[in-house]
mmCIF file of C-alpha atoms in Angstrom:
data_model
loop_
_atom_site.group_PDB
_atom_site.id
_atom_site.type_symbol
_atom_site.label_atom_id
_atom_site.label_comp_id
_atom_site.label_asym_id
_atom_site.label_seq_id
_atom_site.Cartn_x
_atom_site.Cartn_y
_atom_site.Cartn_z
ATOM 1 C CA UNK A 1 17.154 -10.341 -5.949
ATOM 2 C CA UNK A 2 20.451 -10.734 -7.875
ATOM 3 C CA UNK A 3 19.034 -12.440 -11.387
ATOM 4 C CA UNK A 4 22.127 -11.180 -13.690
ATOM 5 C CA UNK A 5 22.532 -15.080 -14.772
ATOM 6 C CA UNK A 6 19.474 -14.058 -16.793
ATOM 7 C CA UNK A 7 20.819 -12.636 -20.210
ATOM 8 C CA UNK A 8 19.798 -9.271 -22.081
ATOM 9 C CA UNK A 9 19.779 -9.445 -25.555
ATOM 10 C CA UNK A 10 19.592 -6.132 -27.694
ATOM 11 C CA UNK A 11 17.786 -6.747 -31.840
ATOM 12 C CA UNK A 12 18.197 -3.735 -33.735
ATOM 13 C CA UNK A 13 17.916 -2.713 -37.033
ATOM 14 C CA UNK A 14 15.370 -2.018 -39.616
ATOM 15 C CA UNK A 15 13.934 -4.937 -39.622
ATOM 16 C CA UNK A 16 13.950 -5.977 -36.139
ATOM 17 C CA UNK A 17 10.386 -5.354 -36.001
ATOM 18 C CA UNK A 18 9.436 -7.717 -38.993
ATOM 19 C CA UNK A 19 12.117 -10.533 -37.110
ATOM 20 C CA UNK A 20 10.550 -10.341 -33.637
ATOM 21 C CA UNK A 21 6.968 -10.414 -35.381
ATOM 22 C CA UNK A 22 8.189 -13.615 -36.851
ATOM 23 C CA UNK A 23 10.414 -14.948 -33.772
ATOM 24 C CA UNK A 24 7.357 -14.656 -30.633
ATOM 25 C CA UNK A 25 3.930 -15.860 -30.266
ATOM 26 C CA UNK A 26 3.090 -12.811 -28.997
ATOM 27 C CA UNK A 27 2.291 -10.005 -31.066
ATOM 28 C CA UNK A 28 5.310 -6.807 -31.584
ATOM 29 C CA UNK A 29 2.955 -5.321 -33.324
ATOM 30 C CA UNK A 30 1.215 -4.284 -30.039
ATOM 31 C CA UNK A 31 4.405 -2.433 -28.874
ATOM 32 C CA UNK A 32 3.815 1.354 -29.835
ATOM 33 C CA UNK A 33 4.737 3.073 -27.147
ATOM 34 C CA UNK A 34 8.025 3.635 -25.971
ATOM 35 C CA UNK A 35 9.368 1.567 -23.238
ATOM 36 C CA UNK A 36 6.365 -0.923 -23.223
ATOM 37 C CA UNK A 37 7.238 -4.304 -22.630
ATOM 38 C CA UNK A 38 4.893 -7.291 -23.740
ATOM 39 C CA UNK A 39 5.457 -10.735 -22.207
ATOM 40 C CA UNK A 40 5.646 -13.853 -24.600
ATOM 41 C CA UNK A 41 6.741 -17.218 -25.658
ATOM 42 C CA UNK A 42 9.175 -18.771 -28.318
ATOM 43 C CA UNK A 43 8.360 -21.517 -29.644
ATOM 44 C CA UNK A 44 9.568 -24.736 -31.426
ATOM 45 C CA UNK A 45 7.928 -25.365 -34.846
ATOM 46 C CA UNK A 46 6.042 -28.116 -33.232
ATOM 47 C CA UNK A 47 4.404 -25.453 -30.691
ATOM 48 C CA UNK A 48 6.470 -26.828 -27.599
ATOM 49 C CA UNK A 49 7.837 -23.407 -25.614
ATOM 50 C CA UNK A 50 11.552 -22.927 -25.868
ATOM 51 C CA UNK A 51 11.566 -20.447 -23.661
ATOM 52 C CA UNK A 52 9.391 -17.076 -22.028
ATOM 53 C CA UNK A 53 10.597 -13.567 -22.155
ATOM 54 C CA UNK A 54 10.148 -10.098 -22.029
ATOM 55 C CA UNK A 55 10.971 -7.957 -24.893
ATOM 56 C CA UNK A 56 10.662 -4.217 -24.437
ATOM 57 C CA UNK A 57 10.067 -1.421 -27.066
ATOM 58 C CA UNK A 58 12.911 0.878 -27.335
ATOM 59 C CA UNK A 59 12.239 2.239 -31.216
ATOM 60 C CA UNK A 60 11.456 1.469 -33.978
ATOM 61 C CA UNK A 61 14.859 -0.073 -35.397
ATOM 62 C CA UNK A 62 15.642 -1.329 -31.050
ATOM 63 C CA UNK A 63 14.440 -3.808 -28.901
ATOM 64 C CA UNK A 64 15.493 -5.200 -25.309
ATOM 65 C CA UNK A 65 14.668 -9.088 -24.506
ATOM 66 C CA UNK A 66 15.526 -10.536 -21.230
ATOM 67 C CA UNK A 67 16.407 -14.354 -21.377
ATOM 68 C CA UNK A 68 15.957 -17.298 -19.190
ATOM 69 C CA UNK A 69 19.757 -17.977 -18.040
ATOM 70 C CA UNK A 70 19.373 -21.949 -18.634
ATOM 71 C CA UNK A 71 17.940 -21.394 -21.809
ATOM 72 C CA UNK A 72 20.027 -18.390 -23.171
ATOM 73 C CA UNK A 73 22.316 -20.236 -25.207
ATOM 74 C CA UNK A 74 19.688 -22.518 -27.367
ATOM 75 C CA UNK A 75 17.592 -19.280 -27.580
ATOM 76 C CA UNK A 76 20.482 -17.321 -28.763
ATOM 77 C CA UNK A 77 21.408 -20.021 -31.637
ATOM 78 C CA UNK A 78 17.305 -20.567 -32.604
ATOM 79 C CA UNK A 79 17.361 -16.405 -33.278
ATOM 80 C CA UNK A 80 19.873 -16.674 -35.152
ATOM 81 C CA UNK A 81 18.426 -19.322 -37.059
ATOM 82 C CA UNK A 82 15.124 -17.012 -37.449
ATOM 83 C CA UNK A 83 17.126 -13.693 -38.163
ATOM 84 C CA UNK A 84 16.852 -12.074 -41.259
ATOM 85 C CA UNK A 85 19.176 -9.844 -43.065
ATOM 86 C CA UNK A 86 18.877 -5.844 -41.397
ATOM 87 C CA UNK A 87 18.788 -7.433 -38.044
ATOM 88 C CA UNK A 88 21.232 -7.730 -35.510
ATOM 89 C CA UNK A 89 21.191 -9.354 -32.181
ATOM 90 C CA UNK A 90 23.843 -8.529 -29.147
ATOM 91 C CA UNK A 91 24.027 -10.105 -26.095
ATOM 92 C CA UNK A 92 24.306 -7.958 -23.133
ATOM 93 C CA UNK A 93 26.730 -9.602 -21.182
ATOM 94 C CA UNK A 94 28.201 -6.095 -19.667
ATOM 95 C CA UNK A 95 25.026 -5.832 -18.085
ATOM 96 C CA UNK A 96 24.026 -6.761 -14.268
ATOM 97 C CA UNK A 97 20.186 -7.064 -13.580
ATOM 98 C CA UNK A 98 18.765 -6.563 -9.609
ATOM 99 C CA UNK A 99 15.051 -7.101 -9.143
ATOM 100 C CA UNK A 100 13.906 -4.910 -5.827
ATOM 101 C CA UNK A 101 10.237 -5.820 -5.226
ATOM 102 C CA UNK A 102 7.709 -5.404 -3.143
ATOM 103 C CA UNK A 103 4.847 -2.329 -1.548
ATOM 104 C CA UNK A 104 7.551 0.024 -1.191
ATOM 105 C CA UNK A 105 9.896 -0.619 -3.639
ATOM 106 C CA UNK A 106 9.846 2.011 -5.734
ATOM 107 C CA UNK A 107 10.277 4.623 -2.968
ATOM 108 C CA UNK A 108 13.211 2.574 -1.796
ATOM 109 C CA UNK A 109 15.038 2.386 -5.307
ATOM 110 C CA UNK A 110 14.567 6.109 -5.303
ATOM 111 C CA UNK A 111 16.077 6.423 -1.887
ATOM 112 C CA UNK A 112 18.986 4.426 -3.029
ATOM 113 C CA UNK A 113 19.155 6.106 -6.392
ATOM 114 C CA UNK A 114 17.967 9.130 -6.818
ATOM 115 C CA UNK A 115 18.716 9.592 -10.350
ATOM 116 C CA UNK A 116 16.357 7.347 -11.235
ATOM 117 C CA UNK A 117 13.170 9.184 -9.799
ATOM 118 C CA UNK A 118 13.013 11.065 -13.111
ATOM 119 C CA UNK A 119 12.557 9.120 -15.482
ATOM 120 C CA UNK A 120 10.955 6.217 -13.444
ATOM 121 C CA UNK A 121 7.976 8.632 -11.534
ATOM 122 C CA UNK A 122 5.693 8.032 -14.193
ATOM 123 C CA UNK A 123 6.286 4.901 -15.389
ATOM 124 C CA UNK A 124 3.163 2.675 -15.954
ATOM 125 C CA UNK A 125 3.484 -0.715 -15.162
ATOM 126 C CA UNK A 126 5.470 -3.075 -18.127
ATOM 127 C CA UNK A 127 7.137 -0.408 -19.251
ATOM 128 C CA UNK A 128 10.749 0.846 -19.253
ATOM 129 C CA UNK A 129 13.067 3.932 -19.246
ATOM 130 C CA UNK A 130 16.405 4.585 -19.260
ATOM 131 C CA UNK A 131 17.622 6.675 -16.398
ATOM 132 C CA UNK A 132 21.208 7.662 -17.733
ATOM 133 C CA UNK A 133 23.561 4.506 -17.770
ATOM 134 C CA UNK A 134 20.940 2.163 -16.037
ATOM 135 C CA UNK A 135 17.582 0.781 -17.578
ATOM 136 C CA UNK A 136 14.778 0.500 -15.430
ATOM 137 C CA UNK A 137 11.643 -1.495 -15.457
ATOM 138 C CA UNK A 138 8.462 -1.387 -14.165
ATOM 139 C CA UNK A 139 8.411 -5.175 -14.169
ATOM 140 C CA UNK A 140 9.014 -8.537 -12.115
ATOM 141 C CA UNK A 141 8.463 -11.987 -11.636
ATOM 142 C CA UNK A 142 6.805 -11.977 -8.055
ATOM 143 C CA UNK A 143 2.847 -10.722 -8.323
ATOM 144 C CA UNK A 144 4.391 -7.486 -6.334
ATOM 145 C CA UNK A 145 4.899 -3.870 -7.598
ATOM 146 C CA UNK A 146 8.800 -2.835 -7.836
ATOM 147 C CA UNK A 147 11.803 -2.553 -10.471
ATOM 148 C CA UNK A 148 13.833 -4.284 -12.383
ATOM 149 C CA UNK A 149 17.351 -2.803 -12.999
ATOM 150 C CA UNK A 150 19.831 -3.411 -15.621
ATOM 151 C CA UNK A 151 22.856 -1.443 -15.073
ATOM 152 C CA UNK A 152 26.581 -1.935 -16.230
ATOM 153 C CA UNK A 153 27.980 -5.047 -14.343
ATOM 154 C CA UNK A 154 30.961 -2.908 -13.064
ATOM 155 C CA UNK A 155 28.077 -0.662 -11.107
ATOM 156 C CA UNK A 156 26.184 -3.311 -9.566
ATOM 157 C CA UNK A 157 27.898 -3.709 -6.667
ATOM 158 C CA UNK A 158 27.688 -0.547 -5.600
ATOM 159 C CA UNK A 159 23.749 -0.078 -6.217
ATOM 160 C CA UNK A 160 23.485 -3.517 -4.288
ATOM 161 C CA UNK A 161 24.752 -1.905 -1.134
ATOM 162 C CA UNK A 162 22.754 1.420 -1.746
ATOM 163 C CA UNK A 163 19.895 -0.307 -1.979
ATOM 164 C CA UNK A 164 20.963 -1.768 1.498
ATOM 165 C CA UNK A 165 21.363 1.112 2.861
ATOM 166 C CA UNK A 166 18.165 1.646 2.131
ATOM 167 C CA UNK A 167 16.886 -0.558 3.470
ATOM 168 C CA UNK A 168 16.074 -2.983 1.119
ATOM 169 C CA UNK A 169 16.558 -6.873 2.250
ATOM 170 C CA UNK A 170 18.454 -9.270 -0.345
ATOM 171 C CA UNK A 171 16.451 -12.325 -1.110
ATOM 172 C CA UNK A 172 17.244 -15.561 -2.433
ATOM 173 C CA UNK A 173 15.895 -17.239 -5.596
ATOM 174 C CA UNK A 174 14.141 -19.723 -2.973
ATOM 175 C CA UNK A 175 11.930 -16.842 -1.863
ATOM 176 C CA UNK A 176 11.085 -15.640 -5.222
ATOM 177 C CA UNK A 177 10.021 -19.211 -6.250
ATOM 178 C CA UNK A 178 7.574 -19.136 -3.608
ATOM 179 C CA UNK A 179 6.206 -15.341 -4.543
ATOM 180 C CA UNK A 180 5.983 -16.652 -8.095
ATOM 181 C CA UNK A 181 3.769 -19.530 -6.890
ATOM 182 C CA UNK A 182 1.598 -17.652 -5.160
ATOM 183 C CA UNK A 183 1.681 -15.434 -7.900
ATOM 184 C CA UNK A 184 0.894 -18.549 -10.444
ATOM 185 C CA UNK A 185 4.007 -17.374 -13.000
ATOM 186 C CA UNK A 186 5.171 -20.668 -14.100
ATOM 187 C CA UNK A 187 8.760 -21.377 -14.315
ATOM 188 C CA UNK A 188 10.594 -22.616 -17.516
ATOM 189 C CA UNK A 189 12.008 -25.986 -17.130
ATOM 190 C CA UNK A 190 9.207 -27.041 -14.446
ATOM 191 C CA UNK A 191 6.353 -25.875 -15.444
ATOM 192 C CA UNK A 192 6.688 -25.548 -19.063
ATOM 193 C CA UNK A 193 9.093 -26.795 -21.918
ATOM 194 C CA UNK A 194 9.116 -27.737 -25.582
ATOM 195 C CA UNK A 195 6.886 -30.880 -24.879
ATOM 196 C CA UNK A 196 3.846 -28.565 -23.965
ATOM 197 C CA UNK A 197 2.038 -25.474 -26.141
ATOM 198 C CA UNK A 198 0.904 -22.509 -24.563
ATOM 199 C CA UNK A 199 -2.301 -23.204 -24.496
ATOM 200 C CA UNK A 200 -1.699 -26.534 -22.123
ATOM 201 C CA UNK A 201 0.023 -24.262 -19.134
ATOM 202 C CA UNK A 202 -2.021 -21.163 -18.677
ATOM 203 C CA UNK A 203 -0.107 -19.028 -21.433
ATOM 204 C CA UNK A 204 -2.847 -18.920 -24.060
ATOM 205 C CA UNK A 205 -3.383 -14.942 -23.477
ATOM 206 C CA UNK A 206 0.207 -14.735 -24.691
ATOM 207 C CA UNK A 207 0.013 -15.830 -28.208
ATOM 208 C CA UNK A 208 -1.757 -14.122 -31.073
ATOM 209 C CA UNK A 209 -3.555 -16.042 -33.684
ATOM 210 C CA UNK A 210 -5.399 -13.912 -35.084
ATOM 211 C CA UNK A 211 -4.585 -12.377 -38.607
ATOM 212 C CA UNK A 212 -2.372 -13.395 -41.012
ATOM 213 C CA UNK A 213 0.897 -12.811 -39.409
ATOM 214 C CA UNK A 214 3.092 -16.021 -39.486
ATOM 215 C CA UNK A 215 5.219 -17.006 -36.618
ATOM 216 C CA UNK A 216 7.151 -20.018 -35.686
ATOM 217 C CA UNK A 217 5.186 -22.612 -34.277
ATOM 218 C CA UNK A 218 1.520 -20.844 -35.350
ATOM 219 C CA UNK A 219 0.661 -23.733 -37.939
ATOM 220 C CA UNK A 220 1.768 -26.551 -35.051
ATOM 221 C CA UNK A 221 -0.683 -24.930 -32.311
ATOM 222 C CA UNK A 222 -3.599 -24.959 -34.804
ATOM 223 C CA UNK A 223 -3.398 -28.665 -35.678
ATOM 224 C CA UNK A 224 -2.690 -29.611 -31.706
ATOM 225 C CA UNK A 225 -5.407 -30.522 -29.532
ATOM 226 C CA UNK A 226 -4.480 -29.395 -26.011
ATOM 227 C CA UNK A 227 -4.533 -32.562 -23.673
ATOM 228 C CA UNK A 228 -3.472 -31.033 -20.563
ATOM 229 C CA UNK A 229 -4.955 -28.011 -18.949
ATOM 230 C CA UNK A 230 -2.622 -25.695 -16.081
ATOM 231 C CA UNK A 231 -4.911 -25.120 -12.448
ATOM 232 C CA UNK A 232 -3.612 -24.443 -9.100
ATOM 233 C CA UNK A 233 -3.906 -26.707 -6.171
ATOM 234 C CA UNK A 234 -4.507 -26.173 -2.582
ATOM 235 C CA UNK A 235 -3.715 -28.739 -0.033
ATOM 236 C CA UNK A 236 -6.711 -29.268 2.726
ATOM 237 C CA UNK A 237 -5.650 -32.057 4.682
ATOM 238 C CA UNK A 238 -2.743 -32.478 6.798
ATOM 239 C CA UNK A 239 0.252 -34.562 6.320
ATOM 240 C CA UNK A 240 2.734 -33.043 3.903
ATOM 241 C CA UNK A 241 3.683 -30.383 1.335
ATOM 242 C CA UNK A 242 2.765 -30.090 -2.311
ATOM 243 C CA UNK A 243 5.572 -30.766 -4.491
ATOM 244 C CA UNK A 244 6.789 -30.776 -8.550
ATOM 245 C CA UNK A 245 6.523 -34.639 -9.524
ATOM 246 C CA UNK A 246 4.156 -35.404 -7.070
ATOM 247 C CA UNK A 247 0.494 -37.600 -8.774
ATOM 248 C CA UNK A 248 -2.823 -36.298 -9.073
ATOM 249 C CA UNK A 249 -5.456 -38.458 -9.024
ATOM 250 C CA UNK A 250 -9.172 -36.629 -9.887
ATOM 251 C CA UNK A 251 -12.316 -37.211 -11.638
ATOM 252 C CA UNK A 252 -10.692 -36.912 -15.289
ATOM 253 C CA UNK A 253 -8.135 -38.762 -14.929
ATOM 254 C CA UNK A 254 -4.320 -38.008 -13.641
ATOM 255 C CA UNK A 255 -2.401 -35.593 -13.701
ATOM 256 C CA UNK A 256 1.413 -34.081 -11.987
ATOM 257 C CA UNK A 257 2.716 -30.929 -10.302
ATOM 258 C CA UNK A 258 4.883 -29.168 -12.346
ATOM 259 C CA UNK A 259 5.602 -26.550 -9.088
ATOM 260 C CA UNK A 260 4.457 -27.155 -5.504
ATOM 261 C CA UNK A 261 5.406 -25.370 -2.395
ATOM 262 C CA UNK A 262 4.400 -23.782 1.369
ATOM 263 C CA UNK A 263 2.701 -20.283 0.849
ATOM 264 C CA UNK A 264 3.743 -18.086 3.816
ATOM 265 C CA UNK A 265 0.852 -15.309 2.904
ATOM 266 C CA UNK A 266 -2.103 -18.269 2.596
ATOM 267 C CA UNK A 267 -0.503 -20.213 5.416
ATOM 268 C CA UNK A 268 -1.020 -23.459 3.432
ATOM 269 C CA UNK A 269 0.482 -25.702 0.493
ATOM 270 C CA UNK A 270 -0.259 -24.545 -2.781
ATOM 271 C CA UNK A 271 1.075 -26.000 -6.508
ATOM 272 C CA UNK A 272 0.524 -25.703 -10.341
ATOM 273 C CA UNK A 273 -0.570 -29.043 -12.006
ATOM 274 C CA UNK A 274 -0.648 -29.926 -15.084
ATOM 275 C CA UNK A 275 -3.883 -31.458 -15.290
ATOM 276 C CA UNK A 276 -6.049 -33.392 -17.962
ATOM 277 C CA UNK A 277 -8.103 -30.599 -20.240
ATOM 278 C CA UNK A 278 -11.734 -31.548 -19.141
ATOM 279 C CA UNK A 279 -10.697 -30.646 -15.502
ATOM 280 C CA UNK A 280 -12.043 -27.118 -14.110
ATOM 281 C CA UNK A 281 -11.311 -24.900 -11.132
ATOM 282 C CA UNK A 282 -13.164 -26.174 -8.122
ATOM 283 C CA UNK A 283 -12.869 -29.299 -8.287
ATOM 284 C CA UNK A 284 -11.808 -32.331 -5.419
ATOM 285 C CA UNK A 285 -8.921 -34.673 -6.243
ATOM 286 C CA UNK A 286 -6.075 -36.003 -4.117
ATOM 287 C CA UNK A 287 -2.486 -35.883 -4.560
ATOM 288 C CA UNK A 288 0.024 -38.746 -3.636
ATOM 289 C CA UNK A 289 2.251 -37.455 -0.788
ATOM 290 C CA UNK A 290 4.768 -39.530 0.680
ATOM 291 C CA UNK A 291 2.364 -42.644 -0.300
ATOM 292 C CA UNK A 292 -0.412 -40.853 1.239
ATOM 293 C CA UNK A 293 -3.544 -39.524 -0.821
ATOM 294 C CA UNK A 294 -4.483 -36.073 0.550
ATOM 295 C CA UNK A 295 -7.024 -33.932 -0.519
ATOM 296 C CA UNK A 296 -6.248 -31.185 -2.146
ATOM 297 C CA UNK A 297 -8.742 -28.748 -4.615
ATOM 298 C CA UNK A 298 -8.326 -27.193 -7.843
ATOM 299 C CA UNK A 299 -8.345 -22.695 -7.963
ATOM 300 C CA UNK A 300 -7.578 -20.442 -11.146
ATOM 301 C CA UNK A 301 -4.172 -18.902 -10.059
ATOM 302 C CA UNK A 302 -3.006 -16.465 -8.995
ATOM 303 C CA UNK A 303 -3.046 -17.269 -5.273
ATOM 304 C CA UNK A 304 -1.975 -13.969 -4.220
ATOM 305 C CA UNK A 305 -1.320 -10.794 -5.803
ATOM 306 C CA UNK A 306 0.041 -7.758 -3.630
ATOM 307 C CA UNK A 307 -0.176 -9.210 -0.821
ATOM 308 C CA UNK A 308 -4.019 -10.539 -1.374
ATOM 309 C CA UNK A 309 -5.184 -13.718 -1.157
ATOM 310 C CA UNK A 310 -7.430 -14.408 -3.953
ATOM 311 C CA UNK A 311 -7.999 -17.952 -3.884
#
């Protein structure tokens, strides 16, 4: 996948550390090890999610995040807002970023190019190295093993058709939505925004509360009750396809897909709903499809991870 509208964004300096600390809802702190990513929200003083990212570890005094591209310009300014003197922000926009995903993706990126076997062999998964002028990631946004690549954008071209070569098979940002369903990654903008907390789409292992550390938005999450609750769907009648918008209609009340789609690997329509917070996996509702009611039943995503079904 070509995902280079998504923007890097390089914090360095000696307090970087303290800033991010103070910036995510996830804990920095946690990031020892160098090239380990962590995976978190931003948030809005009210607790609402401005956006979800990756930031990985690269020392002490330097840090990588990757941006949402619809978002990157509000998340840019908001930083700044948060950003205290000894820390500087630079967006990456040299930089090209290609995703190649999937059970033999790492051999293939190899194949393609070979000087990033090195410093890549080892690396666990969420974490990241830099392989001479191209940073590579043990990361992804598809429930599937692989890379992520960010390289110089004059360079990208060329590793495109490598990987090729390779034989690896371009995809378009239609097929990753479905392997992100399936998956249950939400989506910013769908399935999540600044109207909803972490805690009411599935995200409440990202954000640490404990100890005294302050971050923007903490105080707003502990005085909000979570009203909604994030489950997965599965369609078991016939007569249409589960889609974002569409009303559910269950024992506690209703509720809306955020993200629906076919699932090629489980053969059947799957979604995320957002869903009122009594509601629990396993549970029968029906969803309003084309001014039909079909039955459909609640799971705990992920649907599918490596190829598994687990739903």
């Amino acid at each position: 996948f070509d995902t280079s509208h998504m923007l890097a964004l390089d914090a360095e300096g000696a307090a970087a550390r303290q800033f991010l600390c103070h910036a995510l809802a996830n804990d920095v702190e946690r990031l020892r090890l160098p090239g380990k990513a962590l995976y978190s929200c931003m948030l809005a003083e009210t607790g609402g999610i401005l956006d979800d990212l990756i930031v990985y570890f690269l020392a002490e005094d330097r840090y990588r995040i990757v941006l949402n591209a619809a978002t990157a310009e509000s998340d840019l300014a908001w930083l700044e807002r948060l950003r205290p003197a000894g820390a500087g922000l630079r967006a990456r926009h040299d930089l090209a970023m290609l995703a190649v995903q999937g059970p033999r993706a790492r051999e293939k990126c190899w194949a393609a190019l070979p000087e990033l076997r090195a410093a890549s062999e080892t690396l666990g998964v969420f974490f990241g190295a830099q392989a001479g002028d191209i940073f590579v990631a043990r990361t992804g946004y598809t429930g599937e093993d692989g890379f992520e690549l960010l390289l110089p954008a004059g360079r990208a071209g060329d590793a495109w058709q490598r990987l090729r070569d390779a034989g690896v098979r371009p995809c378009g940002l239609g097929a990753r939505d479905t392997l992100r369903l399936e998956a249950g990654m939400n989506l910013y903008g769908q399935d999540m925004d600044p109207s909803v907390t972490p805690f009411e789409c599935g995200l409440a292992w990202t954000v640490a509360l404990e100890g005294p550390r302050e971050f923007a938005g903490k105080q707003a999450l502990a005085r909000r009750t979570p009203a909604h609750r994030m489950l997965g769907l599965v369609l078991e009648e016939r007569g249409g396809v589960l889609r974002s918008h569409q009303a559910v209609h269950g024992a506690h009340g209703e509720g809306i897909i955020t993200s629906g789609s076919f699932s090629p690997t489980m053969n059947a329509s799957i979604a995320l709903a957002r869903l009122p917070a009594a509601s629990e996996p396993g549970e029968k509702l029906r969803v309003t499809v084309r001014d039909r009611q079909l039955a459909a039943r609640t799971v705990q995503p992920p649907f599918v991870r490596r190829g598994k079904i687990l739903v």
